CSV table of C-alpha atoms in Angstrom, one decimal:
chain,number,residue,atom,x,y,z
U,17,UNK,CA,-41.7,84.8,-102.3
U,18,UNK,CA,-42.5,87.8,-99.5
U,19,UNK,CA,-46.0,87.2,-100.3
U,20,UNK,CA,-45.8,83.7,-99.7
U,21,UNK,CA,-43.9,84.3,-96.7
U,22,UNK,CA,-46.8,87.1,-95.3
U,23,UNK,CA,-49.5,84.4,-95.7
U,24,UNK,CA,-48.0,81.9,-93.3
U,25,UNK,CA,-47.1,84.4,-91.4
U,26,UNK,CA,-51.0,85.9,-91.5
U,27,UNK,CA,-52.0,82.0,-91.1
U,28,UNK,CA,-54.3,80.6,-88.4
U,29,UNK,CA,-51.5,78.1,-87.3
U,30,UNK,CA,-49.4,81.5,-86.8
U,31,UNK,CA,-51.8,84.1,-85.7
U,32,UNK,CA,-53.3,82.4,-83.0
U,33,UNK,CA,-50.4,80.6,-80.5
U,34,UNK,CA,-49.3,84.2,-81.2
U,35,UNK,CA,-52.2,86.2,-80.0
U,36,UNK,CA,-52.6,83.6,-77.2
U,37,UNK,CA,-48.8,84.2,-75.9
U,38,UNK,CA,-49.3,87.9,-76.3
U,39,UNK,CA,-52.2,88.1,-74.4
U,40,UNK,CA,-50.9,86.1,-71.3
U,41,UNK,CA,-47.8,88.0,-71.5
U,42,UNK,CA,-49.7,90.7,-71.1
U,43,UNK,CA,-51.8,90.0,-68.5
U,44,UNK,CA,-49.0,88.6,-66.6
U,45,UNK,CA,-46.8,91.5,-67.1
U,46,UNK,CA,-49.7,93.8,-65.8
U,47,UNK,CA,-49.9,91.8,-62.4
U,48,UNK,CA,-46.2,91.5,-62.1
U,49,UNK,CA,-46.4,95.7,-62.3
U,50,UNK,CA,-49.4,95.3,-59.7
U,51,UNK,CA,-47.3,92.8,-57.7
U,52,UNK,CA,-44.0,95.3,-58.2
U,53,UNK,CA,-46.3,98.4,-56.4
U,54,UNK,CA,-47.4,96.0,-54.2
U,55,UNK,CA,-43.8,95.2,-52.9
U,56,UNK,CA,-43.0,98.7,-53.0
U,57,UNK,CA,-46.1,100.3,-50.8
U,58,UNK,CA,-45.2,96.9,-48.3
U,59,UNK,CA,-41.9,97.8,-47.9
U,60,UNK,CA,-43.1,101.9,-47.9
U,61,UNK,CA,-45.7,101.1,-44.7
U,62,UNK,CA,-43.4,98.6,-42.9
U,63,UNK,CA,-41.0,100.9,-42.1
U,64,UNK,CA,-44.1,103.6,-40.2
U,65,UNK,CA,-44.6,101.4,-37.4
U,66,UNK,CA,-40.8,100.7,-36.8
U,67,UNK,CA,-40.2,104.8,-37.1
U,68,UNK,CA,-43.4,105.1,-35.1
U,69,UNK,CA,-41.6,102.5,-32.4
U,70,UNK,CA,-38.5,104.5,-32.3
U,71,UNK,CA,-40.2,107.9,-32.0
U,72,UNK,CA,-42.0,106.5,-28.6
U,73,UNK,CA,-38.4,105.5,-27.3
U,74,UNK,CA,-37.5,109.3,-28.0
U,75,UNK,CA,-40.8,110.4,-26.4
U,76,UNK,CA,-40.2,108.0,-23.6
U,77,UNK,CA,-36.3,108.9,-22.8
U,78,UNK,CA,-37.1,112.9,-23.4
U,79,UNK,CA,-39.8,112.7,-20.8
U,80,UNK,CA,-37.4,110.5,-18.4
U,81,UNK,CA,-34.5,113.4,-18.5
U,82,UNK,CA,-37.0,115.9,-18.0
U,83,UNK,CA,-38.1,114.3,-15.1
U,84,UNK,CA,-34.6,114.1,-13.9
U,85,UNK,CA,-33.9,117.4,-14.2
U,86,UNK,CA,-37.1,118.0,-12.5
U,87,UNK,CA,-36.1,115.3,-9.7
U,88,UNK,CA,-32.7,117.0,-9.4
U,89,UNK,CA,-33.5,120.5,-9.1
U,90,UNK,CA,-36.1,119.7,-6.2
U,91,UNK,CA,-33.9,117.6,-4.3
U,92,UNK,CA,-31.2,120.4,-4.9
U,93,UNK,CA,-33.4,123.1,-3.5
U,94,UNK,CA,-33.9,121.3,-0.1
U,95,UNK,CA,-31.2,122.2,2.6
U,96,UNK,CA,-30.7,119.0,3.5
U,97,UNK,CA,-28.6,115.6,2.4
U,98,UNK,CA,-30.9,113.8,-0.6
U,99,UNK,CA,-33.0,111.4,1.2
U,100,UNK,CA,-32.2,107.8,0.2
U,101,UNK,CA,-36.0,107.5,-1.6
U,102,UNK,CA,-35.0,110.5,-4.0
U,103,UNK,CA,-31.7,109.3,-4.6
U,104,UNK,CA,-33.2,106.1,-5.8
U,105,UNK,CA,-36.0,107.8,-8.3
U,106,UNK,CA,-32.9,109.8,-9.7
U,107,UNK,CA,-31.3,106.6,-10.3
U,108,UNK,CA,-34.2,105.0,-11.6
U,109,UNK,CA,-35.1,107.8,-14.2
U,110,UNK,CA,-31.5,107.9,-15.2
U,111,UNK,CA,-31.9,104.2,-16.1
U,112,UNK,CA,-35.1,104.3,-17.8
U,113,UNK,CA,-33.8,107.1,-19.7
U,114,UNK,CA,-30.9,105.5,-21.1
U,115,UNK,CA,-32.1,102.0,-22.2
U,116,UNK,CA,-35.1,103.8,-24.2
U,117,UNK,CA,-32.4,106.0,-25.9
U,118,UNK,CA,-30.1,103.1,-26.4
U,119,UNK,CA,-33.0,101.4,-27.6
U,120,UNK,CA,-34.0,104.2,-30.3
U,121,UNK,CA,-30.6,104.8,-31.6
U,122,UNK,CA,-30.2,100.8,-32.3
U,123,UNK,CA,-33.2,100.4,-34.2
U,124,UNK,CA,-32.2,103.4,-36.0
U,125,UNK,CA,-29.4,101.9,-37.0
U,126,UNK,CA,-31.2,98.8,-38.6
U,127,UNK,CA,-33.7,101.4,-40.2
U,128,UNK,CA,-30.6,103.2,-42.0
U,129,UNK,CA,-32.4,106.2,-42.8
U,130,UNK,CA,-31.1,108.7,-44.7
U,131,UNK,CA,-30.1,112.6,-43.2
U,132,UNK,CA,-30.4,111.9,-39.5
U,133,UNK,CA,-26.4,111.6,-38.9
U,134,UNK,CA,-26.4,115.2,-38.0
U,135,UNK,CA,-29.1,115.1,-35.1
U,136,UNK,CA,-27.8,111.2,-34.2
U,137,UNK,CA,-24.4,112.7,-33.8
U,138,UNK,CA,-25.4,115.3,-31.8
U,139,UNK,CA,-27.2,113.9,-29.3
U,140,UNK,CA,-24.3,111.4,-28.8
U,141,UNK,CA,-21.8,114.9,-27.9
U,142,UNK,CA,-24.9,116.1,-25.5
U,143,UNK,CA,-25.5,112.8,-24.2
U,144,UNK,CA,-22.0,112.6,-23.0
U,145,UNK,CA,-21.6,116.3,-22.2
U,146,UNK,CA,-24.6,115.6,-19.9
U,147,UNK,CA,-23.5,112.2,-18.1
U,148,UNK,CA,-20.4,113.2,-17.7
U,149,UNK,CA,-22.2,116.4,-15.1
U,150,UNK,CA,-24.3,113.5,-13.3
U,151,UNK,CA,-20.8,112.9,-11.2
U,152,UNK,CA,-20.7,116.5,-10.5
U,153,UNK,CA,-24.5,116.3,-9.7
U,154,UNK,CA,-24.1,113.5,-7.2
U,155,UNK,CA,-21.4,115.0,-5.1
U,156,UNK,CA,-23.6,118.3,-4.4
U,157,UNK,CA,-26.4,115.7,-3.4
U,158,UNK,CA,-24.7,114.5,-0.8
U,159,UNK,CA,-24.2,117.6,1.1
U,160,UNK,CA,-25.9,120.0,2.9
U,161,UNK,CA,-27.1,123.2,1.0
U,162,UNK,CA,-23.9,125.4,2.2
U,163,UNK,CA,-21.7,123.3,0.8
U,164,UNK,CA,-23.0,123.2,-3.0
U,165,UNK,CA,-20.9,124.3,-5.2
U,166,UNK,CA,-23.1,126.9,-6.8
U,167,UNK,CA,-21.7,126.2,-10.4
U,168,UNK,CA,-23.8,122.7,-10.9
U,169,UNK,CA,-27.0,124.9,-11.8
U,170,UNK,CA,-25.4,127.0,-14.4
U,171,UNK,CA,-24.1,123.7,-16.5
U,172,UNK,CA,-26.8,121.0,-15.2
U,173,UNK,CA,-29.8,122.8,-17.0
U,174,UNK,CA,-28.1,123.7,-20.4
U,175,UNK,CA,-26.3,120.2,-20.6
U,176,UNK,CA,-30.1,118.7,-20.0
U,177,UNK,CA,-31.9,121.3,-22.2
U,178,UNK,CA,-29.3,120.8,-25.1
U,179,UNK,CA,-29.7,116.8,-24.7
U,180,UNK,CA,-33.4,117.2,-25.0
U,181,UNK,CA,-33.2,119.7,-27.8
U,182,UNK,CA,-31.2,117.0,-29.4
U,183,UNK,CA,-33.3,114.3,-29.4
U,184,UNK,CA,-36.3,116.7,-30.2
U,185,UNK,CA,-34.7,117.7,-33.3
U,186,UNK,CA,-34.5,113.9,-34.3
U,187,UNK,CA,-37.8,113.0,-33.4
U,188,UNK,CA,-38.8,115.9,-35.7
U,189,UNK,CA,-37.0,115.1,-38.9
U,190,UNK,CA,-38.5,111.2,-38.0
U,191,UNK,CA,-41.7,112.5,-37.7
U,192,UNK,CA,-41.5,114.3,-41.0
U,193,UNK,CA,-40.2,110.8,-42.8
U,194,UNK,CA,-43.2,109.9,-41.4
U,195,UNK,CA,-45.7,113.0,-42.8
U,196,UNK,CA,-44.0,112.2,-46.0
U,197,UNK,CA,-45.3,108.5,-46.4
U,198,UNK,CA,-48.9,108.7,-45.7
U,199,UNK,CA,-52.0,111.6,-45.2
U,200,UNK,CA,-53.5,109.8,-42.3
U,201,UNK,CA,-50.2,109.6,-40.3
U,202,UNK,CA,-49.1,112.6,-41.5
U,203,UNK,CA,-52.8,113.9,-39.8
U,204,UNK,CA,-51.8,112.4,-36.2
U,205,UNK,CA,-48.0,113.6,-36.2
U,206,UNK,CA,-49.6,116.7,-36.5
U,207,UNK,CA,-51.3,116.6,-33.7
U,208,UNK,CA,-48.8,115.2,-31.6
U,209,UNK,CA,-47.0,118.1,-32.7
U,210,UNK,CA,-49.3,120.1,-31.5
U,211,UNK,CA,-49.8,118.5,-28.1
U,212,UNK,CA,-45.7,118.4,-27.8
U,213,UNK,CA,-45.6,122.4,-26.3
U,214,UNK,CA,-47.8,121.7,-24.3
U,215,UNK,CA,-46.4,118.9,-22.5
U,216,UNK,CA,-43.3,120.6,-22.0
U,217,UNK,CA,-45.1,124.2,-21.1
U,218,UNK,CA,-46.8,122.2,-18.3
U,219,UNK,CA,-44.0,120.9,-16.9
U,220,UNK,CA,-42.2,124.3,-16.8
U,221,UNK,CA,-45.4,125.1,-15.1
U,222,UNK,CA,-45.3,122.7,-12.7
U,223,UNK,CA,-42.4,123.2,-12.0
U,224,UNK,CA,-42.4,126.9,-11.2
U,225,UNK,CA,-45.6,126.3,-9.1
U,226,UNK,CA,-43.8,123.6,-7.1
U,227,UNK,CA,-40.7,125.8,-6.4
U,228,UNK,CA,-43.2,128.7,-5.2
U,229,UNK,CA,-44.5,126.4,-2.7
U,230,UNK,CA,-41.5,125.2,-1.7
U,231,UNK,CA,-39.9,128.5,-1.0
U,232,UNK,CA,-42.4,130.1,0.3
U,233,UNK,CA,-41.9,133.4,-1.1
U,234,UNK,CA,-44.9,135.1,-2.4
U,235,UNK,CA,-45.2,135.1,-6.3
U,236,UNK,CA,-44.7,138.4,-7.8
U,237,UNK,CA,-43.2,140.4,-10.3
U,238,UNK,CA,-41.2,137.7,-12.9
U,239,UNK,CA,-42.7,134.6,-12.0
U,240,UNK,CA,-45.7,135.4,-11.9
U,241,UNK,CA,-45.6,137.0,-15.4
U,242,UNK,CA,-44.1,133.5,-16.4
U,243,UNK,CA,-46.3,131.5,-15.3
U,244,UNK,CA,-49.0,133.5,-16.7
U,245,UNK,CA,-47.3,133.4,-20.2
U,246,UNK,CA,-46.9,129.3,-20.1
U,247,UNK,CA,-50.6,129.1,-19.2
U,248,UNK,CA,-51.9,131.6,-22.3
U,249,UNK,CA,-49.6,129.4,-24.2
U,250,UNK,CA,-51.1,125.7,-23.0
U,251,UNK,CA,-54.3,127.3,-23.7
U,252,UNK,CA,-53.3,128.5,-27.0
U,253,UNK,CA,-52.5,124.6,-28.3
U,254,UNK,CA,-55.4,123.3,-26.4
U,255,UNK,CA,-57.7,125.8,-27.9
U,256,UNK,CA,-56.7,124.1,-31.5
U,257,UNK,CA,-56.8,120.6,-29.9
U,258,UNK,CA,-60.6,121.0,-28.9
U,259,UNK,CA,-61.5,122.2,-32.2
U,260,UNK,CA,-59.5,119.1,-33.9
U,261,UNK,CA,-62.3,117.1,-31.1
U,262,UNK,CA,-65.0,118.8,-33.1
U,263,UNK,CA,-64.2,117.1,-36.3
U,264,UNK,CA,-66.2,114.7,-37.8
U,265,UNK,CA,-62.8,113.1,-39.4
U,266,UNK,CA,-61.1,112.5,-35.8
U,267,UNK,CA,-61.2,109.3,-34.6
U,268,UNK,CA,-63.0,108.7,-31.7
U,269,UNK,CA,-60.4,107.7,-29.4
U,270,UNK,CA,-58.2,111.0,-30.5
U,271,UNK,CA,-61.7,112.6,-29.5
U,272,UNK,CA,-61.9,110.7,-26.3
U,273,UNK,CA,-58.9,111.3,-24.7
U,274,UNK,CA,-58.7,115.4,-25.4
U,275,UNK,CA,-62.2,115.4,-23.7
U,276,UNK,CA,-60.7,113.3,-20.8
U,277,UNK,CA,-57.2,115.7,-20.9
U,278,UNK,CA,-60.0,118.6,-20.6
U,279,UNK,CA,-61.7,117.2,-17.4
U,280,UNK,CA,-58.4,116.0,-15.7
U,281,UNK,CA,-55.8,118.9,-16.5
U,282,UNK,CA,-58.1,122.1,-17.3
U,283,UNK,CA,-60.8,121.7,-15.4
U,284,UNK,CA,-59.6,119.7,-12.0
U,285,UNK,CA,-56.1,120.3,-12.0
U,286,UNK,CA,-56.3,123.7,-13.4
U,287,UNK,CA,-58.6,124.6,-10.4
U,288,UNK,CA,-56.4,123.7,-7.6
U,289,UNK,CA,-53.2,125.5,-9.8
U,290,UNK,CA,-54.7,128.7,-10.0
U,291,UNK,CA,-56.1,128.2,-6.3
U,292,UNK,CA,-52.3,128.0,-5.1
U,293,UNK,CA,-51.4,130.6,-7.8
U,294,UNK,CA,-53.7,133.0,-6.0
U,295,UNK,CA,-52.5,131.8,-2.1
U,296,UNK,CA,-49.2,132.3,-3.2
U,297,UNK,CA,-49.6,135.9,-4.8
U,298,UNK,CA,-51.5,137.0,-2.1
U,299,UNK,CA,-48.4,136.1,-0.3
U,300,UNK,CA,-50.3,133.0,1.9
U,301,UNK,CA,-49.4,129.8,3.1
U,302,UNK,CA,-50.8,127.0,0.8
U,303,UNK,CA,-52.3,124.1,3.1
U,304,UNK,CA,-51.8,121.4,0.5
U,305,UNK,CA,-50.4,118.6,0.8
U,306,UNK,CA,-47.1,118.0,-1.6
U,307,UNK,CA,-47.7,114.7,-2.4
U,308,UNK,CA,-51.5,115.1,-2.8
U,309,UNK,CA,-49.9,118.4,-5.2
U,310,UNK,CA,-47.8,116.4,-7.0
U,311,UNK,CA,-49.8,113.5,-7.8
U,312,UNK,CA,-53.1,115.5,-9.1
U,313,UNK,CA,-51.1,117.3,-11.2
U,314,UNK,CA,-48.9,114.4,-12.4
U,315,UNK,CA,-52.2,112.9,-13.7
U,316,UNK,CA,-53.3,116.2,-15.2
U,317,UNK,CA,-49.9,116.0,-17.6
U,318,UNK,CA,-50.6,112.1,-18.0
U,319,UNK,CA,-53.6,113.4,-19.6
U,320,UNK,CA,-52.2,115.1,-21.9
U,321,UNK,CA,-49.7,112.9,-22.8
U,322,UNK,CA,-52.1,110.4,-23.4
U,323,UNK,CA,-53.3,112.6,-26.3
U,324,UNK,CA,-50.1,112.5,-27.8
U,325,UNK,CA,-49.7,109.1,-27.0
U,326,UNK,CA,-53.1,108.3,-28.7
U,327,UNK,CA,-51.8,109.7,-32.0
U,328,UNK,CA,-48.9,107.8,-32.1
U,329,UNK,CA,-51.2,104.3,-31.4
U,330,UNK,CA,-53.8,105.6,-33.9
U,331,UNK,CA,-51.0,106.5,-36.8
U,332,UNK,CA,-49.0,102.8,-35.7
U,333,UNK,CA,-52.8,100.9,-36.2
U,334,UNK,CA,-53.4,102.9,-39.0
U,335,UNK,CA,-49.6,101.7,-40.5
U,336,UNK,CA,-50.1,98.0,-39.6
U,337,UNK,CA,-53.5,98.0,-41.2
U,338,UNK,CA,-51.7,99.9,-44.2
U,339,UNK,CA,-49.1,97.1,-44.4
U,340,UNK,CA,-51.6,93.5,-43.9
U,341,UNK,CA,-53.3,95.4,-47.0
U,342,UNK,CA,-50.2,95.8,-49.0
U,343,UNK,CA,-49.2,92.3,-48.6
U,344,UNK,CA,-52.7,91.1,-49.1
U,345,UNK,CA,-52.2,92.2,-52.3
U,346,UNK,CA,-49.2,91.4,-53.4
U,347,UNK,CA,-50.2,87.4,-52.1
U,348,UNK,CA,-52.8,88.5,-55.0
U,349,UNK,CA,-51.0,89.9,-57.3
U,350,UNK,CA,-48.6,86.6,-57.2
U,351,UNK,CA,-51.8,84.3,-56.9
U,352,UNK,CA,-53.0,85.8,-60.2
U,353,UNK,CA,-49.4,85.8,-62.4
U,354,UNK,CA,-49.9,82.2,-61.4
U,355,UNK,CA,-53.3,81.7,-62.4
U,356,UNK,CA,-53.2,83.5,-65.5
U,357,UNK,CA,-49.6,81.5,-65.9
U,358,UNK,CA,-51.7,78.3,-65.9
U,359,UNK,CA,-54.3,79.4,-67.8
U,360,UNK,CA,-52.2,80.8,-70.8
U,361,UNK,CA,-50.2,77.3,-71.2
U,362,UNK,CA,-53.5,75.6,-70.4
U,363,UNK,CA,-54.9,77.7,-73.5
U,364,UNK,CA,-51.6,77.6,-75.5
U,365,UNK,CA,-51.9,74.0,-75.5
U,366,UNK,CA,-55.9,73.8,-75.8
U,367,UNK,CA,-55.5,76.3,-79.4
U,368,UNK,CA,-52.5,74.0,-80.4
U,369,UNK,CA,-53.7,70.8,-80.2
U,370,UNK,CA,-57.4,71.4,-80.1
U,371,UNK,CA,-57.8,74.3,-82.7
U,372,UNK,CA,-55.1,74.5,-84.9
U,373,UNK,CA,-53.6,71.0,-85.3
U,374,UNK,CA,-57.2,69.9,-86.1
U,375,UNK,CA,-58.1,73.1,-88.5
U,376,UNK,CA,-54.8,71.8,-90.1
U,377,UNK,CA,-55.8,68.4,-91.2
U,378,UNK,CA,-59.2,69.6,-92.2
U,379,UNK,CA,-57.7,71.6,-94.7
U,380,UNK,CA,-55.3,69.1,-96.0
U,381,UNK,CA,-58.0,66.4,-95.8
U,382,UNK,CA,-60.3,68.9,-97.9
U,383,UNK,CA,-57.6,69.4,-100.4
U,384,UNK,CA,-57.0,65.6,-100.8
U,385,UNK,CA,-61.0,65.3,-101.6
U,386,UNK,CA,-60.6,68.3,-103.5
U,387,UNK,CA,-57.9,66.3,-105.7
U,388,UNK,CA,-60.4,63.1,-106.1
U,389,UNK,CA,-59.0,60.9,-103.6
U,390,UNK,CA,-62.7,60.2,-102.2
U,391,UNK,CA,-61.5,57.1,-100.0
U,392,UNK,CA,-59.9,58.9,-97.4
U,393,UNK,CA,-60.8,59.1,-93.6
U,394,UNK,CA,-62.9,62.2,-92.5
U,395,UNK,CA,-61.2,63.1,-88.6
U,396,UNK,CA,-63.1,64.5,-86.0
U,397,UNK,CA,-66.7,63.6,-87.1
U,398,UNK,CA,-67.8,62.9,-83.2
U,399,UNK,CA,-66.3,66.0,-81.6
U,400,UNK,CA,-69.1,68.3,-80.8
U,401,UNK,CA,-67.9,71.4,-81.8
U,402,UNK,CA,-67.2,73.3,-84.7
U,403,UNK,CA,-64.4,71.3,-85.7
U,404,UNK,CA,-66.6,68.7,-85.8
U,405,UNK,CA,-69.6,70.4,-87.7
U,406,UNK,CA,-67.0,71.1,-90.2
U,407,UNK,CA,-65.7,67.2,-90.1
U,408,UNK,CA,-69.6,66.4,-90.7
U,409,UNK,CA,-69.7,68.8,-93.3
U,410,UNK,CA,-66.8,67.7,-95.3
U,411,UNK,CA,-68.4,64.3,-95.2
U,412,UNK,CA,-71.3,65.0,-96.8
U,413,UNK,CA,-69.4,66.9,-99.4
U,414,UNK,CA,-67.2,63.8,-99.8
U,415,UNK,CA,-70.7,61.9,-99.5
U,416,UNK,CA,-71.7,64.0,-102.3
U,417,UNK,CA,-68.7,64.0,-104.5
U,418,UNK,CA,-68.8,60.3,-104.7
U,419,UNK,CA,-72.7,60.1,-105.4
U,420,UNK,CA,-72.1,62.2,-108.4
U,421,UNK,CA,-69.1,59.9,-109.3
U,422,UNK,CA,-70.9,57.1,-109.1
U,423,UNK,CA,-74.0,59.0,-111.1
U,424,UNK,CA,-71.0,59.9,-113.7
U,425,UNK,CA,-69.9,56.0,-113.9
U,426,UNK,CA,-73.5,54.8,-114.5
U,427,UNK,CA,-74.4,57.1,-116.9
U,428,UNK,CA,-70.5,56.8,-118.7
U,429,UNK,CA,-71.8,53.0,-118.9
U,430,UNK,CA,-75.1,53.4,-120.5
U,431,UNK,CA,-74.0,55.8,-122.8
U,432,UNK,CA,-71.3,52.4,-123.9
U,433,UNK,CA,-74.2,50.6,-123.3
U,434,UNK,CA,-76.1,52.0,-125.9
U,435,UNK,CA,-73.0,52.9,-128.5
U,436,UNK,CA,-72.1,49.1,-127.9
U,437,UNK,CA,-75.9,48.2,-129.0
U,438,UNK,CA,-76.4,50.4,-132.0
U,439,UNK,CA,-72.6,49.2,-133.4
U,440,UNK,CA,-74.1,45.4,-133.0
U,441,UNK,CA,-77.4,46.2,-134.6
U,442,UNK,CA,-75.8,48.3,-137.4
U,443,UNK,CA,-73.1,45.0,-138.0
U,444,UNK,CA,-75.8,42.4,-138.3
U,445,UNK,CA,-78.0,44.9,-140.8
């Protein structure tokens, strides 16, 4: 009985619908796996460029207090009334500032990820800390030097520094979600981490060298140590910069724009800083103008921000590029579970009714010669394959079967023939 069982089981009308279901099952579960990675790595890269977006908002509003700080503190070191025209670039960094803030913090929120509540949290208690002094802030700008309270300085530049801290320390830990998903990006956040001293060391720089000339006071003793320390310290960075330029493995536009930071900041702007540097330690008035001052050396710190900036466009290309691949091939992986769908019912159906239903009555028509009956019809004599050879084939054996029979019959009746004769010639005798 188990034997009996095992053979049908072991039978071509088994063994092969089987071996086709398994094998499209498995080819179809190896895409879906494909398709499943696919989805995965799409979902992995999409979310680079979004954290890539928000990290620029962060870039963007850190440089816009900065700048406010930087507004404030000049305007506050002038003896007269803020003129209307700085009043009004106070106003518009403060505005420019908060919407890209605002603007990081909500597509954070869509993002949800996981262990920035602590920095998120605290930039909100700094942000507010720090607003909440621009009141104080606007009542010393409008008035006169002597009547400052001196007070504003001592909470205006922690309150900014701890609000830029802040958001720092989230744009780190995003940076590093970042690191964590891919090499490549990882490569360029590395690099703008590397750039990121320096743009804040060349502000502090400018800053100092701007007050100097301001004052008028010669530069000695502290500040000029200072300012000497922040320049060993830009040089430091860019010193690792120019070898990352040296690289065969940097892109060319990383490569291009530290060149063009070299030129613009350390070469011309450098030039005419330690030029006034010198003036003012030799305790001489510098016969530059301010806004000719100002604007050579805000394009020498656009230089380098445009290395940092650069990384960030090179690492959001690189993610986009990362994420059309990923769904390329998951569209593939879904185009070829439905090919090979198609092709194993195509083929289930083909080794059904093409294959084994035929194989079937060939056997059954071969046992039914076998048992004599040579009168029965011979299927799929004009297919052209081997179901067919073995159709011809049975008909010639059937052919042949029935020759001999005949043969058998013939020689069955001469033999009677013969008996009959010799049985008639022995009766007359």
């Amino acid at each position: 009985m188990g034997g009996d069982r095992m053979k049908r089981l072991l039978s071509i009308r088994v063994l092969l619908p089987a071996v086709t279901l398994l094998t499209t099952l498995a080819l179809v579960s190896i895409f879906a796996i494909y398709a499943k990675y696919a989805v995965d790595r799409r979902e992995e890269v999409r979310r680079i460029p979004l954290i890539v977006d928000v990290s620029y908002d962060l870039v963007a509003s850190i440089q816009d207090f900065r700048l406010e700080r930087g507004a404030v503190n000049r305007v506050l070191a002038l003896p007269d009334i803020v003129a209307p025209d700085a009043k009004q670039e106070i106003e518009m960094l403060r505005d420019h500032s908060g919407k890209a803030l605002d603007s990081a913090l909500y597509k954070l929120s869509a993002l949800k990820i996981a262990g920035i509540e602590p920095e998120i949290e605290a930039i909100r208690k700094s942000r507010e800390a720090f607003v909440a002094l621009r009141a104080e802030v606007d009542e010393a700008l409008a008035r006169p030097m002597r009547d400052r309270a001196e007070i504003i300085f001592p909470k205006w530049l922690p309150a900014n520094g701890q609000l830029i801290q802040a958001m720092d320390a989230l744009s780190v830990k995003l940076e590093s979600e970042l690191s964590r998903r891919d090499s490549f990006v990882a490569e360029m956040i590395r690099i703008k981490q590397t750039v990121w001293p320096v743009r804040f060391d060349s502000g502090d720089d400018r800053l100092l060298v701007r007050e100097a000339m301001t004052s008028g006071e010669p530069l000695t003793g502290a500040k000029l140590r200072r300012l000497d320390i922040i320049a060993g310290r830009i040089d430091g960075v860019w010193k690792l910069l120019q070898d990352e330029a040296r690289l065969e493995s940097t892109p060319q536009a990383l490569k291009d724009v530290i060149l063009s930071a070299d030129k613009i900041y350390f070469t011309d702007y450098r030039n005419l800083r330690n030029q006034v540097v010198d003036e003012l330690t030799a305790g001489r008035r510098v016969n530059i103008d301010m806004r000719d001052w100002l604007k050579l050396s805000a394009a020498g710190r656009a230089s380098i921000f445009a290395v940092a900036n650069t990384a960030f466009d090179l690492a959001s290309k690189h993610a986009d590029e990362q994420f059309a691949t990923a769904e390329r091939h998951f569209q593939l992986a879904l185009t070829l579970i439905a090919v090979f769908l198609v092709l194993g019912a195509f083929t289930a159906v083909y080794v059904v009714r093409g294959v084994v239903r035929p194989i079937t009555q060939m056997a059954d028509t071969m046992r039914v010669v076998a048992d004599g009956n040579l009168n029965c019809e011979i299927p799929y004599e004009s297919r052209q394959d081997e179901i067919g050879s073995l159709a011809r084939a049975l008909r010639v054996f059937r052919d042949n079967a029935i020759e001999k029979q005949q043969l058998h019959l013939a020689k069955i009746g001469a033999e009677e023939a013969n008996r009959m004769k010799s049985q008639f010639l022995a009766n007359m005798s």
